[in-house]
mmCIF file of C-alpha atoms in Angstrom:
data_model
loop_
_atom_site.group_PDB
_atom_site.id
_atom_site.type_symbol
_atom_site.label_atom_id
_atom_site.label_comp_id
_atom_site.label_asym_id
_atom_site.label_seq_id
_atom_site.Cartn_x
_atom_site.Cartn_y
_atom_site.Cartn_z
ATOM 1 C CA MET A 1 -47.315 17.518 29.806
ATOM 2 C CA ILE A 2 -43.583 17.021 30.228
ATOM 3 C CA ARG A 3 -41.327 17.398 27.217
ATOM 4 C CA ILE A 4 -37.558 17.071 26.988
ATOM 5 C CA GLU A 5 -35.547 19.371 24.726
ATOM 6 C CA ARG A 6 -31.901 19.485 23.789
ATOM 7 C CA LEU A 7 -30.782 23.034 24.540
ATOM 8 C CA ASP A 8 -28.197 24.497 22.195
ATOM 9 C CA ALA A 9 -26.154 27.491 23.367
ATOM 10 C CA GLY A 10 -28.808 29.976 22.214
ATOM 11 C CA ALA A 11 -31.625 28.140 23.987
ATOM 12 C CA ALA A 12 -29.503 27.778 27.126
ATOM 13 C CA CYS A 13 -28.950 31.548 27.101
ATOM 14 C CA ARG A 14 -32.683 32.172 26.669
ATOM 15 C CA HIS A 15 -33.463 29.848 29.585
ATOM 16 C CA GLN A 16 -30.519 30.929 31.763
ATOM 17 C CA SER A 17 -32.738 32.515 34.417
ATOM 18 C CA ALA A 18 -34.848 29.357 34.735
ATOM 19 C CA LEU A 19 -31.733 27.155 34.762
ATOM 20 C CA ALA A 20 -30.279 29.316 37.543
ATOM 21 C CA GLU A 21 -33.530 29.027 39.503
ATOM 22 C CA VAL A 22 -33.493 25.223 39.259
ATOM 23 C CA LEU A 23 -29.859 25.073 40.392
ATOM 24 C CA HIS A 24 -30.450 27.538 43.237
ATOM 25 C CA ASP A 25 -33.512 25.603 44.414
ATOM 26 C CA CYS A 26 -31.627 22.288 44.427
ATOM 27 C CA VAL A 27 -28.759 23.726 46.486
ATOM 28 C CA ALA A 28 -31.254 25.416 48.841
ATOM 29 C CA GLY A 29 -32.935 22.026 49.206
ATOM 30 C CA GLY A 30 -29.691 20.439 50.374
ATOM 31 C CA ALA A 31 -28.452 18.685 47.226
ATOM 32 C CA SER A 32 -24.732 17.848 47.171
ATOM 33 C CA ILE A 33 -23.978 19.162 43.679
ATOM 34 C CA SER A 34 -20.657 21.018 44.111
ATOM 35 C CA PHE A 35 -21.973 24.184 45.781
ATOM 36 C CA MET A 36 -22.092 25.380 49.381
ATOM 37 C CA TRP A 37 -24.768 27.364 51.201
ATOM 38 C CA PRO A 38 -25.242 30.290 51.150
ATOM 39 C CA PHE A 39 -25.507 30.157 47.366
ATOM 40 C CA SER A 40 -26.898 33.142 45.487
ATOM 41 C CA ARG A 41 -28.905 33.277 42.284
ATOM 42 C CA GLU A 42 -26.024 35.316 40.849
ATOM 43 C CA GLN A 43 -23.641 32.427 41.548
ATOM 44 C CA ALA A 44 -26.110 30.080 39.879
ATOM 45 C CA ALA A 45 -26.325 32.336 36.812
ATOM 46 C CA HIS A 46 -22.514 32.518 36.622
ATOM 47 C CA TYR A 47 -22.316 28.715 36.674
ATOM 48 C CA TRP A 48 -24.643 28.461 33.680
ATOM 49 C CA LYS A 49 -22.495 30.868 31.653
ATOM 50 C CA SER A 50 -19.673 28.311 31.788
ATOM 51 C CA ILE A 51 -22.068 25.561 30.728
ATOM 52 C CA VAL A 52 -23.278 27.622 27.754
ATOM 53 C CA ALA A 53 -19.651 27.901 26.609
ATOM 54 C CA ALA A 54 -19.182 24.120 26.900
ATOM 55 C CA VAL A 55 -22.386 23.501 24.924
ATOM 56 C CA ARG A 56 -21.308 25.986 22.242
ATOM 57 C CA GLU A 57 -17.967 24.137 21.914
ATOM 58 C CA ASP A 58 -19.743 20.730 21.838
ATOM 59 C CA ARG A 59 -17.921 19.629 24.985
ATOM 60 C CA ALA A 60 -21.302 19.082 26.656
ATOM 61 C CA CYS A 61 -24.895 18.390 25.697
ATOM 62 C CA LEU A 62 -27.572 20.090 27.805
ATOM 63 C CA LEU A 63 -31.114 18.749 28.114
ATOM 64 C CA GLY A 64 -34.036 20.602 29.657
ATOM 65 C CA ALA A 65 -37.335 19.249 30.976
ATOM 66 C CA PHE A 66 -40.387 21.440 30.554
ATOM 67 C CA ASP A 67 -43.856 21.156 32.060
ATOM 68 C CA ASP A 68 -45.909 23.208 29.632
ATOM 69 C CA ASP A 69 -43.528 26.137 29.100
ATOM 70 C CA ARG A 70 -41.808 26.058 32.506
ATOM 71 C CA LEU A 71 -38.303 24.621 32.687
ATOM 72 C CA GLY A 72 -38.243 22.411 35.749
ATOM 73 C CA GLY A 73 -35.254 20.138 35.276
ATOM 74 C CA THR A 74 -31.994 19.621 33.458
ATOM 75 C CA VAL A 75 -29.118 17.195 32.955
ATOM 76 C CA GLN A 76 -25.752 17.375 31.196
ATOM 77 C CA LEU A 77 -23.865 14.841 29.090
ATOM 78 C CA TRP A 78 -20.170 15.711 29.028
ATOM 79 C CA LEU A 79 -18.181 14.641 25.978
ATOM 80 C CA ASP A 80 -14.771 16.166 26.652
ATOM 81 C CA GLY A 81 -12.874 13.114 27.845
ATOM 82 C CA PRO A 82 -9.323 12.284 26.756
ATOM 83 C CA CYS A 83 -8.778 10.911 23.254
ATOM 84 C CA ASN A 84 -8.587 7.318 24.526
ATOM 85 C CA GLN A 85 -12.037 7.646 26.147
ATOM 86 C CA ARG A 86 -14.143 9.086 23.323
ATOM 87 C CA HIS A 87 -16.470 6.086 23.629
ATOM 88 C CA ARG A 88 -17.840 7.303 26.961
ATOM 89 C CA GLY A 89 -19.604 10.283 28.449
ATOM 90 C CA ASP A 90 -20.038 11.672 31.929
ATOM 91 C CA VAL A 91 -23.472 12.486 33.321
ATOM 92 C CA ARG A 92 -23.541 15.633 35.432
ATOM 93 C CA LYS A 93 -26.048 17.715 37.328
ATOM 94 C CA LEU A 94 -29.359 15.887 37.047
ATOM 95 C CA LEU A 95 -31.448 18.642 38.646
ATOM 96 C CA VAL A 96 -35.201 18.940 39.174
ATOM 97 C CA HIS A 97 -36.797 21.899 40.952
ATOM 98 C CA ARG A 98 -38.434 20.755 44.189
ATOM 99 C CA ALA A 99 -41.821 22.089 43.026
ATOM 100 C CA MET A 100 -41.615 19.900 39.900
ATOM 101 C CA ARG A 101 -40.589 16.585 41.463
ATOM 102 C CA ARG A 102 -42.542 13.309 41.517
ATOM 103 C CA ARG A 103 -43.732 13.814 37.923
ATOM 104 C CA GLY A 104 -41.208 11.572 36.185
ATOM 105 C CA MET A 105 -39.041 14.467 35.021
ATOM 106 C CA ALA A 106 -35.718 12.993 36.194
ATOM 107 C CA ARG A 107 -36.459 9.615 34.604
ATOM 108 C CA ARG A 108 -37.456 11.275 31.324
ATOM 109 C CA LEU A 109 -34.288 13.385 31.361
ATOM 110 C CA MET A 110 -32.133 10.306 31.879
ATOM 111 C CA GLN A 111 -33.940 8.368 29.142
ATOM 112 C CA ALA A 112 -33.346 11.261 26.740
ATOM 113 C CA LEU A 113 -29.704 11.530 27.825
ATOM 114 C CA GLU A 114 -29.145 7.830 27.159
ATOM 115 C CA ALA A 115 -30.749 8.194 23.718
ATOM 116 C CA GLU A 116 -28.517 11.196 22.989
ATOM 117 C CA ALA A 117 -25.463 9.204 24.076
ATOM 118 C CA ARG A 118 -26.422 6.328 21.770
ATOM 119 C CA SER A 119 -26.916 8.749 18.862
ATOM 120 C CA ARG A 120 -23.341 9.926 19.480
ATOM 121 C CA GLN A 121 -22.090 6.307 19.463
ATOM 122 C CA LEU A 122 -21.177 6.387 23.160
ATOM 123 C CA SER A 123 -21.111 2.902 24.663
ATOM 124 C CA LEU A 124 -20.408 3.798 28.293
ATOM 125 C CA LEU A 125 -21.768 6.412 30.695
ATOM 126 C CA THR A 126 -20.482 7.225 34.171
ATOM 127 C CA LEU A 127 -21.760 9.338 37.046
ATOM 128 C CA ASP A 128 -21.596 9.806 40.777
ATOM 129 C CA THR A 129 -24.331 10.774 43.202
ATOM 130 C CA ALA A 130 -24.877 11.287 46.901
ATOM 131 C CA THR A 131 -25.268 7.931 48.616
ATOM 132 C CA GLY A 132 -28.831 7.374 49.848
ATOM 133 C CA SER A 133 -30.260 10.119 47.627
ATOM 134 C CA ASP A 134 -33.288 10.050 45.356
ATOM 135 C CA GLY A 135 -30.786 10.079 42.505
ATOM 136 C CA GLU A 136 -29.165 6.876 43.722
ATOM 137 C CA ARG A 137 -32.561 5.149 43.855
ATOM 138 C CA LEU A 138 -33.418 6.390 40.354
ATOM 139 C CA TYR A 139 -30.150 5.171 38.828
ATOM 140 C CA ARG A 140 -30.536 1.739 40.408
ATOM 141 C CA ALA A 141 -34.124 1.538 39.092
ATOM 142 C CA MET A 142 -32.835 2.455 35.605
ATOM 143 C CA ASP A 143 -30.328 -0.433 35.627
ATOM 144 C CA TRP A 144 -27.180 1.558 36.298
ATOM 145 C CA GLN A 145 -24.417 -0.521 37.887
ATOM 146 C CA SER A 146 -22.890 0.607 41.171
ATOM 147 C CA VAL A 147 -19.103 0.514 41.362
ATOM 148 C CA GLY A 148 -19.075 1.342 45.052
ATOM 149 C CA VAL A 149 -19.190 4.055 47.670
ATOM 150 C CA ILE A 150 -16.483 6.617 48.347
ATOM 151 C CA PRO A 151 -16.822 7.826 51.937
ATOM 152 C CA ARG A 152 -16.653 11.557 52.686
ATOM 153 C CA TYR A 153 -16.199 12.301 48.971
ATOM 154 C CA ALA A 154 -17.897 15.694 49.062
ATOM 155 C CA LEU A 155 -19.831 18.004 51.341
ATOM 156 C CA TRP A 156 -23.505 18.726 51.703
ATOM 157 C CA PRO A 157 -24.289 22.443 51.247
ATOM 158 C CA ASP A 158 -24.354 22.818 55.053
ATOM 159 C CA GLY A 159 -20.778 21.516 55.415
ATOM 160 C CA ARG A 160 -21.414 17.929 56.571
ATOM 161 C CA PHE A 161 -19.541 15.138 54.797
ATOM 162 C CA CYS A 162 -21.363 13.311 52.016
ATOM 163 C CA ASP A 163 -20.589 9.816 50.751
ATOM 164 C CA THR A 164 -20.795 9.272 46.997
ATOM 165 C CA THR A 165 -21.872 6.223 44.999
ATOM 166 C CA VAL A 166 -20.206 5.789 41.602
ATOM 167 C CA PHE A 167 -22.244 4.273 38.747
ATOM 168 C CA TYR A 168 -21.762 3.218 35.148
ATOM 169 C CA LYS A 169 -24.073 2.049 32.389
ATOM 170 C CA GLU A 170 -23.098 0.247 29.213
ATOM 171 C CA LEU A 171 -25.116 1.196 26.145
ATOM 172 C CA ALA A 172 -25.786 -0.830 23.044
ATOM 173 C CA VAL A 173 -24.900 1.251 19.999
ATOM 174 C CA THR A 174 -25.304 0.488 16.322
ATOM 175 C CA ALA A 175 -22.505 0.961 13.820
ATOM 176 C CA ALA A 176 -22.492 4.392 12.228
#
């Protein structure tokens, strides 16, 4: 059974090896998520150290998806925008290990992220994803609004250009 947990800095440290494995697997699988191949597990572990610091400082919220006790997916809600944009958050690194896909993990992570954003009184979320990806299809199915496509925005891990689709979602929030 899949469960979603908010990972504080201590939990992120405890799960750092599993988080690194998920990230490494996604890059190895060709995901355009800011890293190039070859990409080592050590590089993945180093990345998560910076995320732990952001979580500790409440600049980011980290969610993990577990199937039984195995961490198989993660997503980040970034909260460190400028003072005139405190009403919005950025979604980053929706990652699901290839062995754990097609179980609804990504959808559950995004539902939990949206609930977390609402609890923080955020009324707008933004993200970008590789055009034509599973992520793009998921966001469209979850009623995210496409702003458009930026051609050659990033690179795939193998060095080919990757177009990016930019999305936003407005959230209904209740007064605090």
